[in-house]
Coordinates of C-alpha atoms in Angstrom, one line a residue:
M240 CA 56.3 -47.2 42.3
I241 CA 60.0 -47.3 43.1
L242 CA 61.7 -50.7 43.0
V243 CA 65.0 -51.6 44.6
S244 CA 66.8 -54.7 43.2
E245 CA 70.2 -56.3 43.3
V246 CA 72.1 -55.8 40.0
F247 CA 75.3 -57.2 38.5
A248 CA 77.9 -56.3 35.9
K249 CA 75.4 -56.0 33.1
D250 CA 73.9 -53.0 34.9
F251 CA 77.2 -51.1 35.4
K252 CA 76.3 -48.7 32.6
S253 CA 73.3 -47.5 34.7
I254 CA 75.5 -47.1 37.8
Q255 CA 78.1 -45.2 35.8
E256 CA 75.6 -42.9 34.3
I257 CA 74.1 -42.1 37.7
A258 CA 77.5 -41.6 39.2
N259 CA 78.6 -39.2 36.5
I260 CA 75.5 -37.0 37.0
A261 CA 75.4 -37.3 40.8
W262 CA 79.1 -36.7 41.3
T263 CA 79.2 -33.7 39.1
D264 CA 76.1 -32.2 40.8
T265 CA 77.2 -33.1 44.3
Y266 CA 80.9 -32.2 44.2
K267 CA 81.0 -29.3 41.8
T268 CA 81.4 -26.8 44.7
I269 CA 83.5 -29.1 46.9
L270 CA 86.1 -30.7 44.6
S271 CA 88.0 -29.5 41.4
K272 CA 86.8 -30.8 38.1
A273 CA 90.0 -32.7 37.7
Q274 CA 89.6 -34.5 41.1
I275 CA 86.0 -35.4 40.2
E276 CA 87.1 -36.9 36.9
Y277 CA 90.0 -38.7 38.7
M278 CA 87.7 -40.2 41.3
L279 CA 85.0 -41.2 38.9
E280 CA 87.6 -43.2 36.9
L281 CA 89.1 -44.6 40.1
F282 CA 85.8 -45.8 41.6
Y283 CA 83.5 -46.3 38.6
S284 CA 85.5 -47.6 35.7
D285 CA 84.4 -51.0 34.4
G286 CA 87.5 -52.5 36.0
A287 CA 86.9 -50.8 39.4
L288 CA 83.3 -51.9 39.5
L289 CA 84.1 -55.5 38.5
K290 CA 86.8 -55.6 41.2
N291 CA 84.2 -54.4 43.7
L292 CA 81.9 -57.2 42.6
N293 CA 84.6 -59.8 42.8
D294 CA 85.6 -58.5 46.3
G295 CA 82.1 -59.2 47.6
H296 CA 80.3 -55.9 47.1
H297 CA 76.6 -56.0 46.2
F298 CA 74.9 -53.4 44.1
L299 CA 71.4 -52.2 44.4
L300 CA 69.6 -50.2 41.8
A301 CA 66.5 -48.1 42.5
T302 CA 64.2 -47.6 39.5
E303 CA 60.8 -46.2 38.7
N304 CA 59.1 -47.3 35.5
S305 CA 62.3 -49.1 34.6
K306 CA 64.3 -45.8 34.7
P307 CA 67.3 -45.8 37.1
L308 CA 67.1 -43.2 39.9
G309 CA 69.9 -44.2 42.2
F310 CA 72.2 -47.0 43.5
A311 CA 73.9 -48.3 46.5
A312 CA 76.8 -50.7 47.0
Y313 CA 77.4 -52.6 50.2
E314 CA 79.6 -55.3 51.6
P315 CA 78.4 -57.7 54.3
H316 CA 80.8 -58.7 57.1
Y317 CA 83.1 -55.8 56.4
H318 CA 86.6 -56.7 57.6
S319 CA 85.2 -59.9 59.0
K320 CA 83.2 -58.0 61.6
N321 CA 79.5 -58.1 62.2
Q322 CA 79.3 -54.9 60.2
I323 CA 77.9 -54.1 56.8
R324 CA 79.7 -51.4 54.9
L325 CA 77.8 -49.0 52.7
H326 CA 80.5 -48.1 50.1
K327 CA 78.3 -46.1 47.8
L328 CA 74.9 -44.4 47.7
Y329 CA 74.1 -41.9 45.0
L330 CA 70.9 -40.5 43.5
L331 CA 70.1 -38.5 40.4
P332 CA 69.4 -34.9 41.5
K333 CA 65.7 -35.3 40.3
A334 CA 65.3 -38.3 42.7
Q335 CA 66.5 -36.5 45.8
G336 CA 64.0 -35.8 48.5
K337 CA 61.5 -38.4 47.2
G338 CA 62.4 -41.3 49.6
V339 CA 64.7 -43.1 47.1
G340 CA 67.8 -42.8 49.4
K341 CA 65.7 -44.0 52.4
L342 CA 64.5 -47.1 50.4
L343 CA 68.1 -47.9 49.5
I344 CA 69.2 -47.6 53.2
Q345 CA 66.3 -49.8 54.3
E346 CA 67.3 -52.5 51.8
V347 CA 70.9 -52.4 53.1
E348 CA 69.5 -52.7 56.7
R349 CA 67.4 -55.7 55.6
K350 CA 70.5 -57.3 54.0
A351 CA 72.5 -56.5 57.2
K352 CA 69.9 -58.3 59.4
E353 CA 69.9 -61.3 57.0
N354 CA 73.6 -61.5 57.4
N355 CA 73.6 -61.0 61.2
D356 CA 75.5 -57.7 60.8
E357 CA 74.9 -55.4 63.8
T358 CA 76.0 -52.1 62.4
I359 CA 76.2 -50.2 59.1
S360 CA 79.3 -48.2 58.5
L361 CA 80.1 -45.6 55.8
N362 CA 82.3 -42.6 55.0
V363 CA 80.9 -39.4 53.6
N364 CA 82.7 -36.2 52.6
R365 CA 82.6 -33.7 55.4
F366 CA 81.5 -30.9 53.0
N367 CA 78.7 -33.0 51.4
K368 CA 75.3 -32.2 52.8
A369 CA 74.5 -35.9 52.5
Y370 CA 75.9 -36.4 56.0
L371 CA 72.7 -34.7 57.2
F372 CA 70.7 -37.3 55.4
Y373 CA 72.6 -40.0 57.2
L374 CA 72.1 -38.3 60.6
K375 CA 68.4 -38.1 59.9
N376 CA 68.4 -41.9 59.1
G377 CA 69.9 -42.9 62.4
F378 CA 73.7 -42.7 61.7
Q379 CA 76.1 -41.1 64.0
I380 CA 79.4 -39.4 63.3
I381 CA 82.1 -41.5 65.0
A382 CA 85.3 -39.9 63.6
E383 CA 86.8 -37.7 61.0
E384 CA 89.2 -39.3 58.5
D385 CA 91.5 -37.9 55.8
L386 CA 92.5 -40.5 53.1
A387 CA 95.1 -39.9 50.4
I388 CA 93.8 -41.4 47.2
G389 CA 96.6 -40.6 44.8
Q390 CA 97.7 -37.7 42.6
G391 CA 97.8 -35.5 45.7
Y392 CA 94.1 -35.8 46.2
L393 CA 92.5 -36.3 49.7
M394 CA 89.2 -37.5 50.8
E395 CA 88.1 -35.5 53.8
D396 CA 85.4 -37.7 55.4
Y397 CA 83.2 -38.3 58.4
K398 CA 83.1 -42.0 59.5
M399 CA 79.6 -42.8 60.4
E400 CA 77.8 -45.8 61.9
K401 CA 74.3 -46.9 62.6
Q402 CA 73.5 -49.6 65.2
L403 CA 70.8 -52.0 64.1

């Protein structure tokens, strides 16, 4: 049975391990190795994750038999709107296609409703097939966005939303 639970700083190691494996697998044909390493440090260092937590992000960890499979990070009332922001959702390659991502999305939807948020927003790399997963789960592409993240790197994303 797959369980989804909220986790805190003590679980950052599991999140970092999943991110390292998932990012390498997901982005190896999209981004350079140097950019992947830069972004992992930028987004998943202890300091970055702790800042996320202190800034109001919540982390969910999906496990099966106490083994981590994937995680999500969300922020209620994003920019003081009635919107929840899905900042991160990554799965180990072996967990893909088994409903783990859908369970994480459903938990974020449940949290959104608890907080009276009316939409879920996210960004996803335009060249990452994960955007198809989001479309299948009721999200719509609302815009394209290119974000400079330092060292000459660019995130080329779709902005997506789902009405609840």
